[in-house]
Amino acid sequence: MLFIADNPNKVGIRYEAAALDVMYHGVPLGMATVLGFEQPAHSSRLVQTHVAVDHFNVLQADALNLVRDAAINDRVDLRLTGDVAAKILLLGISTPRVQVIKLFKSKSA
């Protein structure tokens, strides 16, 4: 799965690895594992992650919608939620951890 991480701040950010919950229309699908990475100030970065699907009954109405979205639109809107530990980068030196609170909305093929 791919998503875009934006950093509109005046300083760089170092994100630590995280496990995020993946949801489709409020239905939990599984976990996405994101590796740690650094992001410069005022930048956007394409981040790739792998999703492990716990279980999903393909006979459910939401499952049919997911398959339809993937077939027709060639992508699926997913919601990623979870805690992401981050550090601010100043002149190449990282600060103590700060908490990042944001919902990630992803489009995945």
Backbone as a printed PyTorch tensor [residue, N CA C, xyz], in Angstrom:
tensor([[[  0.8440,  -1.1500,   0.0000],
         [  0.0000,   0.0000,   0.0000],
         [  0.8990,   1.2250,   0.0000]],

        [[  0.4470,   2.2700,  -0.6680],
         [  1.1870,   3.5210,  -0.7250],
         [  0.3630,   4.6410,  -0.1060]],

        [[  1.0270,   5.5400,   0.6290],
         [  0.3650,   6.7530,   1.0840],
         [  1.3780,   7.8820,   1.0980]],

        [[  0.8850,   9.1050,   1.1570],
         [  1.7550,  10.2820,   1.1290],
         [  1.8400,  10.8670,   2.5280]],

        [[  3.0650,  11.0680,   3.0100],
         [  3.3070,  11.7340,   4.2860],
         [  3.7130,  13.1730,   3.9800]],

        [[  3.0000,  14.1240,   4.5730],
         [  3.3050,  15.5420,   4.3800],
         [  3.9570,  16.1040,   5.6320]],

        [[  4.9610,  16.9370,   5.4460],
         [  5.5810,  17.6590,   6.5520],
         [  5.5790,  19.1440,   6.2020]],

        [[  4.5620,  19.8860,   6.6530],
         [  4.4910,  21.3160,   6.3670],
         [  5.3360,  22.1550,   7.3300]],

        [[  5.9990,  21.5190,   8.2830],
         [  6.7470,  22.2210,   9.3280],
         [  8.0590,  22.8120,   8.8260]],

        [[  8.6230,  23.6900,   9.6420],
         [  9.8940,  24.3440,   9.3140],
         [ 11.0940,  23.4920,   9.6950]],

        [[ 10.8490,  22.3460,  10.3140],
         [ 11.9270,  21.4410,  10.7300],
         [ 11.6600,  20.0410,  10.1790]],

        [[ 12.7140,  19.2480,  10.0680],
         [ 12.5740,  17.8710,   9.6270],
         [ 12.0080,  16.9980,  10.7330]],

        [[ 11.5410,  15.8160,  10.3510],
         [ 10.9600,  14.8780,  11.3100],
         [ 11.5500,  13.4970,  11.0670]],

        [[ 11.8620,  12.8000,  12.1520],
         [ 12.2850,  11.3970,  12.0820],
         [ 11.1580,  10.5580,  12.6870]],

        [[ 10.5090,   9.7660,  11.8450],
         [  9.4250,   8.8930,  12.2910],
         [  9.9980,   7.5270,  12.6460]],

        [[  9.5360,   6.9660,  13.7520],
         [  9.9310,   5.6140,  14.1220],
         [  8.9690,   4.6200,  13.4760]],

        [[  9.3780,   3.3670,  13.4140],
         [  8.5130,   2.3230,  12.8500],
         [  7.2010,   2.2730,  13.6310]],

        [[  6.1240,   1.9300,  12.9320],
         [  4.8140,   1.9040,  13.5810],
         [  3.9510,   0.7980,  12.9920]],

        [[  3.0240,   0.3260,  13.8040],
         [  1.9900,  -0.6070,  13.3510],
         [  0.6690,   0.1520,  13.4110]],

        [[ -0.0240,   0.2520,  12.2790],
         [ -1.2500,   1.0320,  12.1840],
         [ -2.4330,   0.1300,  11.8430]],

        [[ -3.5830,   0.4340,  12.4300],
         [ -4.8070,  -0.2970,  12.1080],
         [ -5.3130,   0.1580,  10.7460]],

        [[ -5.7450,  -0.7920,   9.9180],
         [ -6.2760,  -0.4920,   8.5850],
         [ -7.7770,  -0.7550,   8.6040]],

        [[ -8.5500,   0.2640,   8.1770],
         [-10.0100,   0.1690,   8.1740],
         [-10.5470,   0.4710,   6.7780]],

        [[-11.6410,  -0.2050,   6.4250],
         [-12.3630,   0.0830,   5.1860],
         [-13.8160,   0.3330,   5.5670]],

        [[-14.2810,   1.5630,   5.4220],
         [-15.6500,   1.9570,   5.7920],
         [-15.9890,   1.5030,   7.2090]],

        [[-15.0530,   1.6850,   8.1360],
         [-15.2750,   1.3380,   9.5330],
         [-15.0680,  -0.1210,   9.8740]],

        [[-14.7780,  -0.9450,   8.8900],
         [-14.5560,  -2.3750,   9.1220],
         [-13.0540,  -2.6270,   9.2250]],

        [[-12.5840,  -3.1830,  10.3590],
         [-11.1460,  -3.4540,  10.4820],
         [-10.7020,  -4.5470,   9.5130]],

        [[ -9.6000,  -4.2610,   8.8090],
         [ -9.0510,  -5.2340,   7.8610],
         [ -7.8110,  -5.9240,   8.4020]],

        [[ -6.9610,  -5.1860,   9.1080],
         [ -5.7100,  -5.7520,   9.5900],
         [ -4.7590,  -4.6690,  10.0440]],

        [[ -3.4650,  -4.9680,   9.9360],
         [ -2.4180,  -4.0530,  10.3970],
         [ -1.4780,  -3.7040,   9.2510]],

        [[ -1.0530,  -2.4440,   9.2310],
         [ -0.0400,  -1.9850,   8.2780],
         [  1.2290,  -1.7090,   9.0650]],

        [[  2.3370,  -2.2250,   8.6000],
         [  3.6250,  -1.9910,   9.2410],
         [  4.3960,  -0.9760,   8.4150]],

        [[  4.7520,   0.1330,   9.0610],
         [  5.4830,   1.2060,   8.3890],
         [  6.8800,   1.2770,   8.9920]],

        [[  7.8940,   1.2280,   8.1480],
         [  9.2680,   1.3560,   8.6230],
         [  9.5460,   2.8060,   8.9980]],

        [[ 10.5140,   3.0170,   9.8800],
         [ 10.9050,   4.3680,  10.2420],
         [ 11.5560,   5.0810,   9.0680]],

        [[ 11.4160,   6.4150,   9.0350],
         [ 12.0390,   7.2000,   7.9710],
         [ 12.1830,   8.6470,   8.4190]],

        [[ 13.0390,   9.3730,   7.7100],
         [ 13.2270,  10.7970,   7.9680],
         [ 12.5730,  11.5890,   6.8520]],

        [[ 12.0420,  12.7600,   7.2220],
         [ 11.3880,  13.6070,   6.2370],
         [ 11.8340,  15.0520,   6.4300]],

        [[ 12.3790,  15.6590,   5.3780],
         [ 12.8220,  17.0470,   5.4690],
         [ 11.6500,  18.0070,   5.6990]],

        [[ 11.9780,  19.2160,   6.1170],
         [ 10.9750,  20.2660,   6.2950],
         [ 10.3060,  20.5810,   4.9600]],

        [[  9.0660,  21.0130,   5.0270],
         [  8.2980,  21.4380,   3.8430],
         [  8.3680,  20.4170,   2.7120]],

        [[  8.0540,  19.1660,   3.0060],
         [  8.1620,  18.1400,   1.9620],
         [  7.0090,  17.1480,   2.0400]],

        [[  6.8330,  16.4340,   0.9570],
         [  5.9040,  15.3070,   0.8800],
         [  6.7130,  14.0910,   0.4660]],

        [[  6.3110,  12.9420,   0.9850],
         [  7.0620,  11.7250,   0.6860],
         [  6.0920,  10.5710,   0.4780]],

        [[  6.3410,   9.7960,  -0.5550],
         [  5.5560,   8.6030,  -0.8220],
         [  6.0970,   7.4800,   0.0590]],

        [[  5.2250,   6.8960,   0.8690],
         [  5.6300,   5.8560,   1.8170],
         [  4.9450,   4.5540,   1.4280]],

        [[  5.7280,   3.4890,   1.3660],
         [  5.1890,   2.1700,   1.0340],
         [  5.1100,   1.3360,   2.3010]],

        [[  4.0220,   0.6060,   2.4470],
         [  3.8460,  -0.2560,   3.6020],
         [  3.1850,  -1.5600,   3.1640]],

        [[  3.2910,  -2.5500,   4.0070],
         [  2.6490,  -3.8380,   3.7430],
         [  1.5050,  -4.0090,   4.7310]],

        [[  0.3960,  -4.5300,   4.2540],
         [ -0.7820,  -4.7390,   5.0910],
         [ -0.9870,  -6.2310,   5.2950]],

        [[ -1.1190,  -6.6310,   6.5530],
         [ -1.4600,  -8.0160,   6.8840],
         [ -2.9470,  -8.0420,   7.2210]],

        [[ -3.7340,  -8.7260,   6.3980],
         [ -5.1800,  -8.7950,   6.6050],
         [ -5.4790,  -9.9140,   7.5950]],

        [[ -6.1700,  -9.5650,   8.6890],
         [ -6.5060, -10.5570,   9.7100],
         [ -7.5090, -11.5670,   9.1630]],

        [[ -8.6520, -11.0930,   8.8240],
         [ -9.6940, -11.9230,   8.2210],
         [-10.7400, -10.9780,   7.6540]],

        [[-11.3510, -11.3720,   6.5860],
         [-12.3610, -10.5220,   5.9580],
         [-13.3090, -11.4260,   5.2040]],

        [[-14.5490, -11.4560,   5.6190],
         [-15.5540, -12.3060,   4.9980],
         [-15.9700, -11.6970,   3.6590]],

        [[-15.6110, -12.3360,   2.5670],
         [-15.8900, -11.7870,   1.2380],
         [-17.3830, -11.7950,   0.9020]],

        [[-18.2080, -12.3880,   1.7400],
         [-19.6480, -12.3700,   1.5020],
         [-20.3200, -11.1540,   2.1410]],

        [[-19.6050, -10.4370,   2.9960],
         [-20.1640,  -9.2330,   3.6060],
         [-20.3490,  -8.1580,   2.5400]],

        [[-21.3280,  -7.2820,   2.7550],
         [-21.5890,  -6.1940,   1.8050],
         [-20.3640,  -5.2980,   1.6480]],

        [[-19.6600,  -5.0190,   2.7500],
         [-18.4610,  -4.1790,   2.6730],
         [-17.3750,  -4.8440,   1.8430]],

        [[-17.2920,  -6.1530,   1.9220],
         [-16.2880,  -6.8680,   1.1300],
         [-16.6040,  -6.7470,  -0.3500]],

        [[-17.8700,  -6.8280,  -0.6960],
         [-18.2610,  -6.6790,  -2.0990],
         [-17.9570,  -5.2680,  -2.5960]],

        [[-18.1910,  -4.2630,  -1.7360],
         [-17.8560,  -2.8790,  -2.1010],
         [-16.3570,  -2.7080,  -2.2850]],

        [[-15.5680,  -3.3400,  -1.4270],
         [-14.1130,  -3.2520,  -1.5390],
         [-13.6510,  -3.8370,  -2.8710]],

        [[-14.1730,  -4.9950,  -3.2210],
         [-13.7950,  -5.6370,  -4.4860],
         [-14.2440,  -4.7780,  -5.6670]],

        [[-15.4520,  -4.2110,  -5.5870],
         [-15.9500,  -3.3470,  -6.6580],
         [-15.0730,  -2.1040,  -6.8120]],

        [[-14.7370,  -1.4500,  -5.6890],
         [-13.8630,  -0.2710,  -5.7400],
         [-12.5300,  -0.6050,  -6.3960]],

        [[-11.9710,  -1.7350,  -6.0270],
         [-10.6770,  -2.1310,  -6.5880],
         [-10.7940,  -2.4080,  -8.0830]],

        [[-11.8790,  -3.0520,  -8.4970],
         [-12.0480,  -3.4140,  -9.9080],
         [-12.3810,  -2.2050, -10.7780]],

        [[-13.2760,  -1.3480, -10.3050],
         [-13.7280,  -0.2090, -11.1140],
         [-12.7500,   0.9610, -11.0560]],

        [[-12.3200,   1.3140,  -9.8570],
         [-11.4920,   2.5100,  -9.6620],
         [ -9.9980,   2.2250,  -9.6510]],

        [[ -9.6270,   0.9680,  -9.6030],
         [ -8.2250,   0.5550,  -9.5190],
         [ -7.5650,   1.0570,  -8.2400]],

        [[ -8.3810,   1.4010,  -7.2460],
         [ -7.8670,   1.8080,  -5.9380],
         [ -8.9710,   1.7070,  -4.9040]],

        [[ -8.5710,   1.6880,  -3.6490],
         [ -9.5150,   1.5420,  -2.5470],
         [ -9.1650,   2.5670,  -1.4780]],

        [[-10.1760,   3.2850,  -0.9740],
         [ -9.9500,   4.2220,   0.1260],
         [ -9.8700,   3.4430,   1.4310]],

        [[ -8.7550,   3.5850,   2.1220],
         [ -8.5530,   2.9360,   3.4110],
         [ -8.2160,   3.9980,   4.4430]],

        [[ -8.4910,   3.7060,   5.7090],
         [ -8.1460,   4.6190,   6.7930],
         [ -7.1430,   3.9180,   7.6940]],

        [[ -6.0230,   4.5960,   7.9660],
         [ -5.0020,   4.0700,   8.8570],
         [ -5.0150,   4.8960,  10.1300]],

        [[ -5.0540,   4.2200,  11.2760],
         [ -5.0180,   4.9170,  12.5530],
         [ -4.0080,   4.2340,  13.4650]],

        [[ -3.4430,   5.0150,  14.3800],
         [ -2.4990,   4.4600,  15.3350],
         [ -1.5550,   5.5160,  15.8550]],

        [[ -0.7120,   5.1310,  16.7730],
         [  0.2750,   6.0340,  17.3580],
         [  1.5700,   5.9550,  16.5720]],

        [[  2.1040,   7.1200,  16.2500],
         [  3.3710,   7.2070,  15.5300],
         [  4.3280,   8.0420,  16.3700]],

        [[  5.4450,   7.4610,  16.7650],
         [  6.4520,   8.1970,  17.5210],
         [  7.3400,   8.9500,  16.5420]],

        [[  7.6260,  10.1960,  16.8670],
         [  8.4280,  11.0230,  15.9690],
         [  9.3850,  11.8820,  16.7860]],

        [[ 10.4590,  12.2950,  16.1260],
         [ 11.4280,  13.2060,  16.7300],
         [ 11.6590,  14.3520,  15.7600]],

        [[ 11.8370,  15.5360,  16.3080],
         [ 12.1330,  16.7030,  15.4810],
         [ 13.6180,  16.7020,  15.1610]],

        [[ 13.9560,  17.0030,  13.9080],
         [ 15.3530,  17.0670,  13.4780],
         [ 15.7760,  18.5260,  13.3280]],

        [[ 16.7530,  18.9350,  14.1200],
         [ 17.3210,  20.2780,  14.0270],
         [ 18.8090,  20.1500,  13.7530]],

        [[ 19.2350,  20.5890,  12.5990],
         [ 20.6430,  20.5190,  12.2040],
         [ 21.1890,  19.1010,  12.3180]],

        [[ 20.3750,  18.1240,  11.9610],
         [ 20.8000,  16.7290,  11.9750],
         [ 20.7410,  16.0640,  13.3350]],

        [[ 20.3210,  16.7920,  14.3560],
         [ 20.2200,  16.2450,  15.7150],
         [ 18.7450,  16.0650,  16.0440]],

        [[ 18.3920,  14.8930,  16.5740],
         [ 16.9860,  14.6510,  16.8940],
         [ 16.6890,  14.9800,  18.3490]],

        [[ 15.4860,  15.4660,  18.5880],
         [ 15.0200,  15.8270,  19.9210],
         [ 14.3720,  14.6060,  20.5670]],

        [[ 13.9520,  14.7320,  21.8330],
         [ 13.1650,  13.6400,  22.4210],
         [ 11.8790,  13.4310,  21.6260]],

        [[ 11.2360,  12.3120,  21.8600],
         [ 10.0190,  11.9550,  21.1210],
         [  8.9150,  12.9970,  21.2860]],

        [[  8.1550,  13.1570,  20.2190],
         [  6.9220,  13.9310,  20.2580],
         [  5.8200,  13.0170,  19.7380]],

        [[  4.5820,  13.3160,  20.1010],
         [  3.4830,  12.4680,  19.6470],
         [  2.8510,  13.0720,  18.4070]],

        [[  2.6010,  12.2330,  17.4300],
         [  1.9500,  12.6440,  16.1870],
         [  0.5240,  12.1350,  16.2410]],

        [[ -0.4210,  13.0460,  16.0940],
         [ -1.8270,  12.6460,  16.0790],
         [ -2.3980,  13.0460,  14.7360]],

        [[ -2.6810,  12.0500,  13.9130],
         [ -3.2230,  12.3130,  12.5830],
         [ -3.8580,  11.0430,  12.0650]],

        [[ -4.9470,  11.2070,  11.3600],
         [ -5.5450,  10.0840,  10.6580],
         [ -4.9960,  10.0900,   9.2540]],

        [[ -4.5230,   8.9630,   8.7980],
         [ -4.0040,   8.8460,   7.4440],
         [ -5.1170,   8.2970,   6.5700]],

        [[ -5.3740,   8.9490,   5.4750],
         [ -6.3300,   8.4210,   4.5050],
         [ -5.5250,   8.0070,   3.2980]],

        [[ -5.6400,   6.7760,   2.9480],
         [ -4.7910,   6.2130,   1.9100],
         [ -5.6200,   5.7510,   0.7360]],

        [[ -5.0160,   5.8070,  -0.4200],
         [ -5.6090,   5.1970,  -1.6090],
         [ -4.6690,   4.0900,  -2.0110]],

        [[ -5.1740,   2.8900,  -2.0680],
         [ -4.3320,   1.7260,  -2.3280],
         [ -4.8690,   0.9500,  -3.5120]],

        [[ -3.9530,   0.3950,  -4.2720],
         [ -4.3780,  -0.4440,  -5.4020],
         [ -4.5990,  -1.8510,  -4.9360]]])
